[in-house]
Amino acid sequence: MAVRTILTAPNPRLKKKAQPVAAVDAEVRQLMDDMLETMYDAPGIGLAAPQIGELRRVIVLDIDREELKTGPIVMANPEIIEASDEDATYEEGCLSVPEHYSDVARPAKVTVRYLDRDGAPREMACEGLLSTCVQHEIDHLDGILFIDHISSLKRNMILRKLLKTRKEKERDEAEGKPAAKPKPKEPAAAI
Ligand SMILES: [Zn+2]
């Protein structure tokens, strides 16, 4: 297992559509393991393969809240096959959009079909934070970030700030200053 580098917006790779995996083989399982380790290290509660530059349809999740503890979940080729008409709004964050949070409305309940770590087809009914998280991660596979769900005014403001932070970080690195790891407002919110 290895902790991989998480790409941050604006990065063109985060806007690309990921390709389905042909089968869950040893290489895909290795990718799933690397993604889990990277997610725990960040720390976050979800991660999609494009966030580490792999344009494959693989996501991992682990929600550890008082009301819901899922343990590690890995999904290859996840697909939403059912969504409720009713929406739910959560304040979302993203490991690829560090230190920015925004309310996003999505279907409150979804059913997702996917291949598990053994390549077996499964379906999972999701609600609450799990539903938000699964939809957020599947969006990543289609090159969509949570900031694409908010107003362009707010999105552009966040992207400008991210670019500014990146430039400052690059300047500090060039000057030999130690890199400060960004502290998420609430670690569990970053997906
Ligand atoms: Zn994300």
mmCIF file of C-alpha atoms and ligand atoms in Angstrom:
data_model
loop_
_atom_site.group_PDB
_atom_site.id
_atom_site.type_symbol
_atom_site.label_atom_id
_atom_site.label_comp_id
_atom_site.label_asym_id
_atom_site.label_seq_id
_atom_site.Cartn_x
_atom_site.Cartn_y
_atom_site.Cartn_z
ATOM 1 C CA MET A 1 0.000 0.000 0.000
ATOM 2 C CA ALA A 2 1.137 3.515 -0.642
ATOM 3 C CA VAL A 3 -0.072 7.018 0.091
ATOM 4 C CA ARG A 4 -0.500 8.752 -3.258
ATOM 5 C CA THR A 5 -0.528 12.463 -4.065
ATOM 6 C CA ILE A 6 -4.014 13.986 -4.184
ATOM 7 C CA LEU A 7 -4.537 16.360 -7.115
ATOM 8 C CA THR A 8 -6.187 19.676 -6.324
ATOM 9 C CA ALA A 9 -8.355 21.954 -8.442
ATOM 10 C CA PRO A 10 -7.847 23.494 -10.891
ATOM 11 C CA ASN A 11 -6.172 20.460 -12.472
ATOM 12 C CA PRO A 12 -7.302 19.305 -15.947
ATOM 13 C CA ARG A 13 -7.146 15.627 -14.894
ATOM 14 C CA LEU A 14 -9.935 16.224 -12.355
ATOM 15 C CA LYS A 15 -12.206 17.327 -15.219
ATOM 16 C CA LYS A 16 -11.764 14.157 -17.313
ATOM 17 C CA LYS A 17 -14.189 11.228 -17.526
ATOM 18 C CA ALA A 18 -12.818 8.011 -16.006
ATOM 19 C CA GLN A 19 -13.027 4.664 -17.819
ATOM 20 C CA PRO A 20 -14.687 1.525 -16.377
ATOM 21 C CA VAL A 21 -12.384 -1.260 -15.186
ATOM 22 C CA ALA A 22 -12.610 -4.440 -17.284
ATOM 23 C CA ALA A 23 -12.344 -6.626 -14.179
ATOM 24 C CA VAL A 24 -11.397 -6.293 -10.520
ATOM 25 C CA ASP A 25 -7.949 -7.889 -10.784
ATOM 26 C CA ALA A 26 -4.868 -7.662 -8.552
ATOM 27 C CA GLU A 27 -3.922 -4.300 -10.045
ATOM 28 C CA VAL A 28 -7.350 -2.795 -9.335
ATOM 29 C CA ARG A 29 -7.259 -4.191 -5.782
ATOM 30 C CA GLN A 30 -3.850 -2.550 -5.345
ATOM 31 C CA LEU A 31 -5.349 0.723 -6.546
ATOM 32 C CA MET A 32 -8.243 0.319 -4.043
ATOM 33 C CA ASP A 33 -5.766 -0.309 -1.205
ATOM 34 C CA ASP A 34 -3.644 2.716 -2.182
ATOM 35 C CA MET A 35 -6.784 4.853 -2.338
ATOM 36 C CA LEU A 36 -7.931 3.757 1.141
ATOM 37 C CA GLU A 37 -4.510 4.485 2.592
ATOM 38 C CA THR A 38 -4.388 7.878 0.862
ATOM 39 C CA MET A 39 -7.916 8.709 2.114
ATOM 40 C CA TYR A 40 -7.111 7.774 5.743
ATOM 41 C CA ASP A 41 -3.860 9.734 5.586
ATOM 42 C CA ALA A 42 -5.544 12.910 4.285
ATOM 43 C CA PRO A 43 -7.839 12.397 6.312
ATOM 44 C CA GLY A 44 -11.105 12.085 4.386
ATOM 45 C CA ILE A 45 -14.219 9.907 4.194
ATOM 46 C CA GLY A 46 -14.167 9.242 0.456
ATOM 47 C CA LEU A 47 -11.816 9.268 -2.503
ATOM 48 C CA ALA A 48 -12.201 8.679 -6.242
ATOM 49 C CA ALA A 49 -9.392 7.341 -8.465
ATOM 50 C CA PRO A 50 -9.146 10.510 -10.625
ATOM 51 C CA GLN A 51 -8.170 12.423 -7.459
ATOM 52 C CA ILE A 52 -4.876 10.516 -7.519
ATOM 53 C CA GLY A 53 -4.620 10.888 -11.286
ATOM 54 C CA GLU A 54 -5.999 7.432 -12.210
ATOM 55 C CA LEU A 55 -8.783 7.807 -14.744
ATOM 56 C CA ARG A 56 -10.551 4.601 -13.744
ATOM 57 C CA ARG A 57 -14.026 4.163 -12.270
ATOM 58 C CA VAL A 58 -13.030 3.202 -8.729
ATOM 59 C CA ILE A 59 -14.127 4.882 -5.475
ATOM 60 C CA VAL A 60 -13.502 4.206 -1.781
ATOM 61 C CA LEU A 61 -15.418 5.382 1.281
ATOM 62 C CA ASP A 62 -15.294 5.032 5.029
ATOM 63 C CA ILE A 63 -17.761 7.043 7.070
ATOM 64 C CA ASP A 64 -17.045 7.089 10.767
ATOM 65 C CA ARG A 65 -19.705 9.169 12.463
ATOM 66 C CA GLU A 66 -21.708 8.628 15.595
ATOM 67 C CA GLU A 67 -24.853 7.896 13.590
ATOM 68 C CA LEU A 68 -23.165 5.869 10.861
ATOM 69 C CA LYS A 69 -20.005 3.785 10.776
ATOM 70 C CA THR A 70 -19.585 2.005 7.463
ATOM 71 C CA GLY A 71 -16.045 0.648 7.671
ATOM 72 C CA PRO A 72 -14.042 0.604 4.428
ATOM 73 C CA ILE A 73 -16.138 0.325 1.260
ATOM 74 C CA VAL A 74 -14.580 -0.074 -2.198
ATOM 75 C CA MET A 75 -16.557 0.134 -5.435
ATOM 76 C CA ALA A 76 -15.527 -0.461 -9.044
ATOM 77 C CA ASN A 77 -17.749 0.823 -11.859
ATOM 78 C CA PRO A 78 -20.327 2.313 -9.457
ATOM 79 C CA GLU A 79 -23.578 3.378 -11.065
ATOM 80 C CA ILE A 80 -26.647 5.028 -9.575
ATOM 81 C CA ILE A 81 -29.640 2.959 -10.608
ATOM 82 C CA GLU A 82 -32.275 4.694 -8.483
ATOM 83 C CA ALA A 83 -32.536 8.157 -6.915
ATOM 84 C CA SER A 84 -35.229 9.699 -4.710
ATOM 85 C CA ASP A 85 -37.192 12.750 -5.865
ATOM 86 C CA GLU A 86 -36.597 14.252 -2.463
ATOM 87 C CA ASP A 87 -33.310 16.134 -2.003
ATOM 88 C CA ALA A 88 -31.035 16.507 1.000
ATOM 89 C CA THR A 89 -28.504 19.291 1.522
ATOM 90 C CA TYR A 90 -25.098 18.761 3.113
ATOM 91 C CA GLU A 91 -22.160 21.063 3.531
ATOM 92 C CA GLU A 92 -19.607 19.335 1.316
ATOM 93 C CA GLY A 93 -15.866 19.540 1.208
ATOM 94 C CA CYS A 94 -13.380 17.745 -1.014
ATOM 95 C CA LEU A 95 -9.774 16.648 -0.673
ATOM 96 C CA SER A 96 -9.222 18.130 -4.152
ATOM 97 C CA VAL A 97 -10.728 21.484 -3.102
ATOM 98 C CA PRO A 98 -8.923 21.883 0.219
ATOM 99 C CA GLU A 99 -10.305 24.158 2.912
ATOM 100 C CA HIS A 100 -13.465 25.166 1.032
ATOM 101 C CA TYR A 101 -16.966 24.012 1.926
ATOM 102 C CA SER A 102 -20.371 24.635 0.414
ATOM 103 C CA ASP A 103 -23.961 23.412 0.714
ATOM 104 C CA VAL A 104 -24.925 21.054 -2.113
ATOM 105 C CA ALA A 105 -28.409 19.579 -2.684
ATOM 106 C CA ARG A 106 -28.561 16.040 -4.065
ATOM 107 C CA PRO A 107 -31.138 13.208 -4.061
ATOM 108 C CA ALA A 108 -31.592 12.147 -0.422
ATOM 109 C CA LYS A 109 -31.552 8.410 -1.225
ATOM 110 C CA VAL A 110 -29.835 6.502 -4.003
ATOM 111 C CA THR A 111 -29.239 2.886 -4.883
ATOM 112 C CA VAL A 112 -25.815 2.173 -6.307
ATOM 113 C CA ARG A 113 -24.752 -0.889 -8.299
ATOM 114 C CA TYR A 114 -21.046 -1.760 -8.343
ATOM 115 C CA LEU A 115 -18.389 -4.481 -8.256
ATOM 116 C CA ASP A 116 -16.879 -5.216 -4.859
ATOM 117 C CA ARG A 117 -13.236 -6.043 -4.023
ATOM 118 C CA ASP A 118 -13.780 -9.606 -5.268
ATOM 119 C CA GLY A 119 -15.390 -8.416 -8.495
ATOM 120 C CA ALA A 120 -18.840 -9.575 -7.353
ATOM 121 C CA PRO A 121 -21.808 -7.427 -8.449
ATOM 122 C CA ARG A 122 -23.590 -5.730 -5.550
ATOM 123 C CA GLU A 123 -26.234 -3.134 -4.853
ATOM 124 C CA MET A 124 -26.328 -0.784 -1.896
ATOM 125 C CA ALA A 125 -29.167 1.459 -0.743
ATOM 126 C CA CYS A 126 -27.679 4.706 0.589
ATOM 127 C CA GLU A 127 -29.151 7.564 2.565
ATOM 128 C CA GLY A 128 -27.907 10.472 4.637
ATOM 129 C CA LEU A 129 -24.193 11.238 4.443
ATOM 130 C CA LEU A 130 -23.501 7.931 2.670
ATOM 131 C CA SER A 131 -25.833 8.949 -0.176
ATOM 132 C CA THR A 132 -24.117 12.345 -0.483
ATOM 133 C CA CYS A 133 -20.696 10.760 -0.353
ATOM 134 C CA VAL A 134 -21.417 8.107 -3.020
ATOM 135 C CA GLN A 135 -22.857 10.750 -5.361
ATOM 136 C CA HIS A 136 -19.914 13.093 -4.729
ATOM 137 C CA GLU A 137 -17.420 10.314 -5.563
ATOM 138 C CA ILE A 138 -19.293 9.141 -8.682
ATOM 139 C CA ASP A 139 -19.322 12.784 -9.841
ATOM 140 C CA HIS A 140 -15.495 12.697 -9.672
ATOM 141 C CA LEU A 141 -15.550 9.784 -12.152
ATOM 142 C CA ASP A 142 -17.366 12.072 -14.587
ATOM 143 C CA GLY A 143 -15.035 15.022 -14.068
ATOM 144 C CA ILE A 144 -17.493 16.864 -11.814
ATOM 145 C CA LEU A 145 -16.479 18.571 -8.550
ATOM 146 C CA PHE A 146 -18.884 19.721 -5.817
ATOM 147 C CA ILE A 147 -18.066 23.311 -6.777
ATOM 148 C CA ASP A 148 -19.683 22.577 -10.175
ATOM 149 C CA HIS A 149 -22.993 22.338 -8.263
ATOM 150 C CA ILE A 150 -22.755 25.854 -6.808
ATOM 151 C CA SER A 151 -22.980 29.317 -8.397
ATOM 152 C CA SER A 152 -20.262 30.178 -10.906
ATOM 153 C CA LEU A 153 -19.532 33.294 -8.853
ATOM 154 C CA LYS A 154 -18.717 31.266 -5.745
ATOM 155 C CA ARG A 155 -16.925 28.574 -7.791
ATOM 156 C CA ASN A 156 -14.636 31.091 -9.481
ATOM 157 C CA MET A 157 -13.870 32.711 -6.143
ATOM 158 C CA ILE A 158 -12.838 29.325 -4.687
ATOM 159 C CA LEU A 159 -10.728 28.457 -7.760
ATOM 160 C CA ARG A 160 -8.947 31.827 -7.588
ATOM 161 C CA LYS A 161 -8.173 31.273 -3.894
ATOM 162 C CA LEU A 162 -6.883 27.746 -4.600
ATOM 163 C CA LEU A 163 -4.549 29.080 -7.309
ATOM 164 C CA LYS A 164 -3.301 31.794 -4.951
ATOM 165 C CA THR A 165 -2.661 29.240 -2.173
ATOM 166 C CA ARG A 166 -0.817 26.994 -4.641
ATOM 167 C CA LYS A 167 1.403 29.873 -5.821
ATOM 168 C CA GLU A 168 2.208 30.810 -2.220
ATOM 169 C CA LYS A 169 3.068 27.180 -1.463
ATOM 170 C CA GLU A 170 5.330 26.965 -4.534
ATOM 171 C CA ARG A 171 7.049 30.203 -3.537
ATOM 172 C CA ASP A 172 7.577 28.933 0.042
ATOM 173 C CA GLU A 173 8.981 25.664 -1.300
ATOM 174 C CA ALA A 174 11.347 27.558 -3.616
ATOM 175 C CA GLU A 175 12.526 29.548 -0.604
ATOM 176 C CA GLY A 176 12.998 26.347 1.364
ATOM 177 C CA LYS A 177 10.221 26.977 3.895
ATOM 178 C CA PRO A 178 8.626 23.818 5.313
ATOM 179 C CA ALA A 179 5.246 22.999 3.777
ATOM 180 C CA ALA A 180 2.324 23.370 6.160
ATOM 181 C CA LYS A 181 -0.251 20.615 5.754
ATOM 182 C CA PRO A 182 -3.672 22.257 5.397
ATOM 183 C CA LYS A 183 -5.936 21.532 8.353
ATOM 184 C CA PRO A 184 -9.499 20.810 7.272
ATOM 185 C CA LYS A 185 -12.170 22.619 9.280
ATOM 186 C CA GLU A 186 -13.768 19.263 10.026
ATOM 187 C CA PRO A 187 -11.672 16.331 8.796
ATOM 188 C CA ALA A 188 -14.645 14.048 8.234
ATOM 189 C CA ALA A 189 -16.240 16.522 5.847
ATOM 190 C CA ALA A 190 -13.552 16.169 3.182
ATOM 191 C CA ILE A 191 -14.620 13.740 0.471
HETATM 192 ZN ZN ZN B 1 -14.167 15.103 -3.662
#
